[in-house]
CSV table of N, CA and C in Angstrom, one decimal:
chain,number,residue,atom,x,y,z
N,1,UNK,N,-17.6,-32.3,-4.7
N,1,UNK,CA,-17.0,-31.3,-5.5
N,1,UNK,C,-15.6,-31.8,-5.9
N,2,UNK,N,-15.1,-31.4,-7.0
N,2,UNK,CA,-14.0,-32.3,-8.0
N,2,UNK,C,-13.0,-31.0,-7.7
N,3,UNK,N,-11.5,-31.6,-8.1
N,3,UNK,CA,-10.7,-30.4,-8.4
N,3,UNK,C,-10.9,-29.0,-9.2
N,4,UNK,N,-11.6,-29.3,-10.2
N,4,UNK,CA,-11.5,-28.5,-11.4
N,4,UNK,C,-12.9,-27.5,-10.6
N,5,UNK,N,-13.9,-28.0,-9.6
N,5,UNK,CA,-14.8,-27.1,-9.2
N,5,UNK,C,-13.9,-25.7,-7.9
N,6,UNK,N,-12.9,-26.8,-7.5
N,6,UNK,CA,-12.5,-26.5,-6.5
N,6,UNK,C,-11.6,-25.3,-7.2
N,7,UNK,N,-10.8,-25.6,-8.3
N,7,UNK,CA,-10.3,-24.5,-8.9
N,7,UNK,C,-11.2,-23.1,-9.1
N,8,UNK,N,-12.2,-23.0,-9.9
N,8,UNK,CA,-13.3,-22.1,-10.2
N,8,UNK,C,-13.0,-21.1,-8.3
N,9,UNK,N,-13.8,-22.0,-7.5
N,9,UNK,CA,-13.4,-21.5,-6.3
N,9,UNK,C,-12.3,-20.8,-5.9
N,10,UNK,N,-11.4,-21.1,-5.7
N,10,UNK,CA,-10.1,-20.4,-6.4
N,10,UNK,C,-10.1,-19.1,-6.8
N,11,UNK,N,-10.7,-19.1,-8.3
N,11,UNK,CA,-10.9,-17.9,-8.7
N,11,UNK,C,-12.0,-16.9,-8.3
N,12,UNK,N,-12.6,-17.3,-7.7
N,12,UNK,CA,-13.7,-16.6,-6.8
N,12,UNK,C,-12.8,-15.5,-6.1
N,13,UNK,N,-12.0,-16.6,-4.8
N,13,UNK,CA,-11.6,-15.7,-3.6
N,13,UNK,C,-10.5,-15.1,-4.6
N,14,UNK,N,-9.7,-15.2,-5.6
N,14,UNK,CA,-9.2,-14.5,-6.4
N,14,UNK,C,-9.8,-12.8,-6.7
N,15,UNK,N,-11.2,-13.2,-7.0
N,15,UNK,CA,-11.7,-12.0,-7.0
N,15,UNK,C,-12.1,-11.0,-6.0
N,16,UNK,N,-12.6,-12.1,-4.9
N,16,UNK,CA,-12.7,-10.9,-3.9
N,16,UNK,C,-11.6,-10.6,-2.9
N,17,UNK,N,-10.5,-11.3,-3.5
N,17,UNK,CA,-9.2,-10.6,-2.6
N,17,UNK,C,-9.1,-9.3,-3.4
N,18,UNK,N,-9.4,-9.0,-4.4
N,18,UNK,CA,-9.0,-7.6,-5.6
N,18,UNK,C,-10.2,-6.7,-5.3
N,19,UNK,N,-11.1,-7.2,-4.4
N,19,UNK,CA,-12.0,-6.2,-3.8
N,19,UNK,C,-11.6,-5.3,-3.0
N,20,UNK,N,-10.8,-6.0,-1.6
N,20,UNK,CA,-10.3,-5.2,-0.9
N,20,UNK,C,-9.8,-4.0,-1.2
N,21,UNK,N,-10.1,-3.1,-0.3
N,21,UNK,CA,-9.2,-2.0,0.1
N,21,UNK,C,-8.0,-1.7,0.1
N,22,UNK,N,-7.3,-0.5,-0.8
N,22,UNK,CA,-6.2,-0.6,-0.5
N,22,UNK,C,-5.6,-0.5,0.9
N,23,UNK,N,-6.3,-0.6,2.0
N,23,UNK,CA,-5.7,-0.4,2.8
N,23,UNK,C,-5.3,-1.9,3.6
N,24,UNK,N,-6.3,-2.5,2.6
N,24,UNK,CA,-6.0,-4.0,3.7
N,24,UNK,C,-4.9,-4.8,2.9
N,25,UNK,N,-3.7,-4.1,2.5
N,25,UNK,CA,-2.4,-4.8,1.9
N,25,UNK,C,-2.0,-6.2,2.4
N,26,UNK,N,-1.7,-5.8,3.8
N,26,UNK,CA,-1.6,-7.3,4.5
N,26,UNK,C,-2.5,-7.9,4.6
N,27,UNK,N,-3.8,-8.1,4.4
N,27,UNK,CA,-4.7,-9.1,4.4
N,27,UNK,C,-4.5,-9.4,2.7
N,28,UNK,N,-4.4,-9.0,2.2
N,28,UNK,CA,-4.4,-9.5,0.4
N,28,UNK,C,-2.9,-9.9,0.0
N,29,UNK,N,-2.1,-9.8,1.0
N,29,UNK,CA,-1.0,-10.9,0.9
N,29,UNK,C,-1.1,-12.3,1.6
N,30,UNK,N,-1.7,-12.1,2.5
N,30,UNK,CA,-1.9,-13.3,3.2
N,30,UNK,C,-2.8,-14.0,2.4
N,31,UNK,N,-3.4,-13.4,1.9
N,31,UNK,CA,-4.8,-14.1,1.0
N,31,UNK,C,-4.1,-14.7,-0.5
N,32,UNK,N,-3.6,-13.7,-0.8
N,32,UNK,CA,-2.7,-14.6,-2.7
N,32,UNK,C,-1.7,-15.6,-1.6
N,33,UNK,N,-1.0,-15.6,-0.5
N,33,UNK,CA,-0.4,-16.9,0.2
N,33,UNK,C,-1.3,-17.9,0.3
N,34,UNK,N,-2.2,-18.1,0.5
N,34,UNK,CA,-3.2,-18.7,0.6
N,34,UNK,C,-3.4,-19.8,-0.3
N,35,UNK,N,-3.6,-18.8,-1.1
N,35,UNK,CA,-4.5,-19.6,-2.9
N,35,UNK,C,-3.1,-20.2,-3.1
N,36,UNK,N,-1.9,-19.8,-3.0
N,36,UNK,CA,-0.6,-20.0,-3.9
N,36,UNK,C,-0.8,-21.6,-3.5
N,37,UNK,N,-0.6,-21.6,-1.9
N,37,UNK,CA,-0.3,-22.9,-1.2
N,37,UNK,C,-1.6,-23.9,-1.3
N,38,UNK,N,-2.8,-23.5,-1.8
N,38,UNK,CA,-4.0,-24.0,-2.2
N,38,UNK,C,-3.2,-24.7,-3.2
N,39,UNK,N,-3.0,-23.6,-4.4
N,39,UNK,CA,-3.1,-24.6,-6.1
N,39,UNK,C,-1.8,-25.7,-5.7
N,40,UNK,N,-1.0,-25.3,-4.8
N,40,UNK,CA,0.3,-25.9,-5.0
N,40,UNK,C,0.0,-27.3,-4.4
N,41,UNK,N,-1.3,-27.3,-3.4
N,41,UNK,CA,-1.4,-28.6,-2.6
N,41,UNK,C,-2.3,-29.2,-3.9
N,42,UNK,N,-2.9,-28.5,-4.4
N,42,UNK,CA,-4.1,-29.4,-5.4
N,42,UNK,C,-3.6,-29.6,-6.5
N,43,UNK,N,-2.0,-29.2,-6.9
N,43,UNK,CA,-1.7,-29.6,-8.1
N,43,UNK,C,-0.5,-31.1,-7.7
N,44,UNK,N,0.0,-30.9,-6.6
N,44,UNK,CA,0.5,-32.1,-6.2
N,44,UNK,C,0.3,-33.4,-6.8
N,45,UNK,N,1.7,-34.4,-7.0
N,45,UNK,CA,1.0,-35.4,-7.2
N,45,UNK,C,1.2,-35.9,-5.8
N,46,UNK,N,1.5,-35.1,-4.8
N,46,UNK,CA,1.7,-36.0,-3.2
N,46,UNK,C,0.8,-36.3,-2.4
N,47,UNK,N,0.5,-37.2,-1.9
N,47,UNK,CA,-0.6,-37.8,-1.3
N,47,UNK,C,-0.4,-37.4,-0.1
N,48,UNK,N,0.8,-36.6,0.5
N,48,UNK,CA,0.7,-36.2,1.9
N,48,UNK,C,-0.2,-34.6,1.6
N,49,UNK,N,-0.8,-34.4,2.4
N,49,UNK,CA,-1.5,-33.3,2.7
N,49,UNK,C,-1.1,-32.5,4.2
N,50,UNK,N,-0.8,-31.5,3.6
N,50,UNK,CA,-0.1,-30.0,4.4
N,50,UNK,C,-1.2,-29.5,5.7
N,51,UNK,N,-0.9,-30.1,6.9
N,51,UNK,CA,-2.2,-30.3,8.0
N,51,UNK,C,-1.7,-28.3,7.6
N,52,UNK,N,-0.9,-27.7,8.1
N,52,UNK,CA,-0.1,-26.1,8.4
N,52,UNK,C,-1.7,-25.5,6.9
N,53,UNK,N,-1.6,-26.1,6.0
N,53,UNK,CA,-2.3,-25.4,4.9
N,53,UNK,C,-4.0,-25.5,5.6
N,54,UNK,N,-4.6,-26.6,6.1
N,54,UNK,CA,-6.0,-26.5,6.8
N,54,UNK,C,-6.0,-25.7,7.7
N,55,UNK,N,-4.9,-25.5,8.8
N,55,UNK,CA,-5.0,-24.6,10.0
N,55,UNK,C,-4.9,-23.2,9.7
N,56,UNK,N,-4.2,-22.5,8.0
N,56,UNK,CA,-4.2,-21.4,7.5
N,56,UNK,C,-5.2,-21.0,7.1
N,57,UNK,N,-6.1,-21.8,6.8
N,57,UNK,CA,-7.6,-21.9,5.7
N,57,UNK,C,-8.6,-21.7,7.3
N,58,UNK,N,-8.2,-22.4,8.2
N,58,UNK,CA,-9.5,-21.8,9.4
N,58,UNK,C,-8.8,-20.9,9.8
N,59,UNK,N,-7.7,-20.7,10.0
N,59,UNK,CA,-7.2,-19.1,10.7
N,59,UNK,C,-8.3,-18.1,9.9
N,60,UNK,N,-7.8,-18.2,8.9
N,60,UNK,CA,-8.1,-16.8,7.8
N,60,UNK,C,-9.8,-16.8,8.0
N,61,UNK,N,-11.0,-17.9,7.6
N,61,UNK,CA,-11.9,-17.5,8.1
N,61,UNK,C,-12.7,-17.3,9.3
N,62,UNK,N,-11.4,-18.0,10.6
N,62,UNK,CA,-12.2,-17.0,11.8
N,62,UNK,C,-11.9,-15.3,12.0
N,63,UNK,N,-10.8,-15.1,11.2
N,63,UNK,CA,-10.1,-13.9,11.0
N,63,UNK,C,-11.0,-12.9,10.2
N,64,UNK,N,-11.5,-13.2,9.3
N,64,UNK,CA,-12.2,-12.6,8.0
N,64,UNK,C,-13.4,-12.3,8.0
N,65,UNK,N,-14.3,-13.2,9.1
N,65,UNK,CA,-15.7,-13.7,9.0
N,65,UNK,C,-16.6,-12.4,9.5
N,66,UNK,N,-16.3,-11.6,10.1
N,66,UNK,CA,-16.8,-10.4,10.9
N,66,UNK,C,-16.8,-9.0,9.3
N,67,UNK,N,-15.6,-8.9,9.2
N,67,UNK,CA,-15.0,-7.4,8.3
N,67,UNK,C,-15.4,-7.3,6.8
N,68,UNK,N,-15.2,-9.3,6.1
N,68,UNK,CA,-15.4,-9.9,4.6
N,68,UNK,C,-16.2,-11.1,4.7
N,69,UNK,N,-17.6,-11.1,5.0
N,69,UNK,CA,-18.3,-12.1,5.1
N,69,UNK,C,-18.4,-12.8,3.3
N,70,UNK,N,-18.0,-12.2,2.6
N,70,UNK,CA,-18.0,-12.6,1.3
N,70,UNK,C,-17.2,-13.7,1.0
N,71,UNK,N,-15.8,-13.1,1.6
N,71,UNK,CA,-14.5,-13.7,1.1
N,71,UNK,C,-14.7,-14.8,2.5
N,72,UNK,N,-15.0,-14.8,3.4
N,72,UNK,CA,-15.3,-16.2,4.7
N,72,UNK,C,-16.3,-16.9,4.2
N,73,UNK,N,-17.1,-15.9,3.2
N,73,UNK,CA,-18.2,-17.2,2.3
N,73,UNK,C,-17.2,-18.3,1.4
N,74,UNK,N,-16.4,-17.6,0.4
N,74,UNK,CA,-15.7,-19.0,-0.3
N,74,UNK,C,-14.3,-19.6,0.6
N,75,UNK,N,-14.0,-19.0,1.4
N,75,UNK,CA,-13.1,-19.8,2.4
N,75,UNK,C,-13.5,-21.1,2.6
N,76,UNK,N,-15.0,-20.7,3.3
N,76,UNK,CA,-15.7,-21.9,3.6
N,76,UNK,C,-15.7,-22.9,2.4
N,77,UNK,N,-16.3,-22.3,1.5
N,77,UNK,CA,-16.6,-23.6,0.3
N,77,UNK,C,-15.5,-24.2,0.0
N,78,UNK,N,-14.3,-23.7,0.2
N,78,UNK,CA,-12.8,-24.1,-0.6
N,78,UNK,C,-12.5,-25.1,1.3
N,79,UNK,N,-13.0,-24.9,2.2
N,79,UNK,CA,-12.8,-25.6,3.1
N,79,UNK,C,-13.6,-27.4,2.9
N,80,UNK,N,-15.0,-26.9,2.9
N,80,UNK,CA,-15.5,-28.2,2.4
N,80,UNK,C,-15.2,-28.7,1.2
N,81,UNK,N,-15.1,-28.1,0.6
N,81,UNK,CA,-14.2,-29.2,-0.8
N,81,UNK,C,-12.9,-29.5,-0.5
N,82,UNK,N,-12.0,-28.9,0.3
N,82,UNK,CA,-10.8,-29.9,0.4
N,82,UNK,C,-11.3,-31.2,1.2
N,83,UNK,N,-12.0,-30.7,2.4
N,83,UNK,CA,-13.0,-32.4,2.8
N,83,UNK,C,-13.1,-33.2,2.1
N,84,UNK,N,-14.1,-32.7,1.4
N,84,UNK,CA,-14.7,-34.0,0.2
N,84,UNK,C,-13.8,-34.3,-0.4
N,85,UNK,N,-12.5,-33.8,-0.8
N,85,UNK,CA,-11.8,-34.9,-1.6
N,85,UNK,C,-10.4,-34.8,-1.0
N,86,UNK,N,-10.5,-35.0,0.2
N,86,UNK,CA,-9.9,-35.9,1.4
N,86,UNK,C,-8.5,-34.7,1.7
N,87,UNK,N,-8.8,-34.1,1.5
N,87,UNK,CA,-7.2,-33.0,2.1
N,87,UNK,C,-8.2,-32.2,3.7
């Protein structure tokens, strides 16, 4: 998977952050923190990679995986594609 797929993904969990409930405020800030520090590592031209940004990306889907199996679905995919192309 390439950047520009990885982006699309992006807009995914984009969308099902706007699913939530208004009650889950704090989870839908933590979640636009998320994506922010996502585009900001993928738009980088820096070749260091933000270990703090992988350990937020598995926080949030051991966190999520029970309540928003949806939104732990593209966590995941945005997890394996930062693999594949080495972040």
């Amino acid at each position: 998977m390439n950047k520009d797929e990885l982006h699309e993904s992006l807009e995914r969990l984009r969308a099902e952050i706007k699913k939530l409930d208004e009650d889950d405020e704090a989870i839908k800030r933590r979640m636009k923190r998320l994506v922010a520090d996502l585009e900001r590592q993928l738009d980088s031209e820096d070749s260091e990679h933000e270990p703090q940004l992988i350990e937020g990306l598995r926080s949030s889907i051991e966190h999520f995986e029970v309540e928003h199996p949806r939104l732990t679905a593209v966590l995941n995919r945005i997890m394996v594609s930062l693999s594949n192309i080495g972040i």
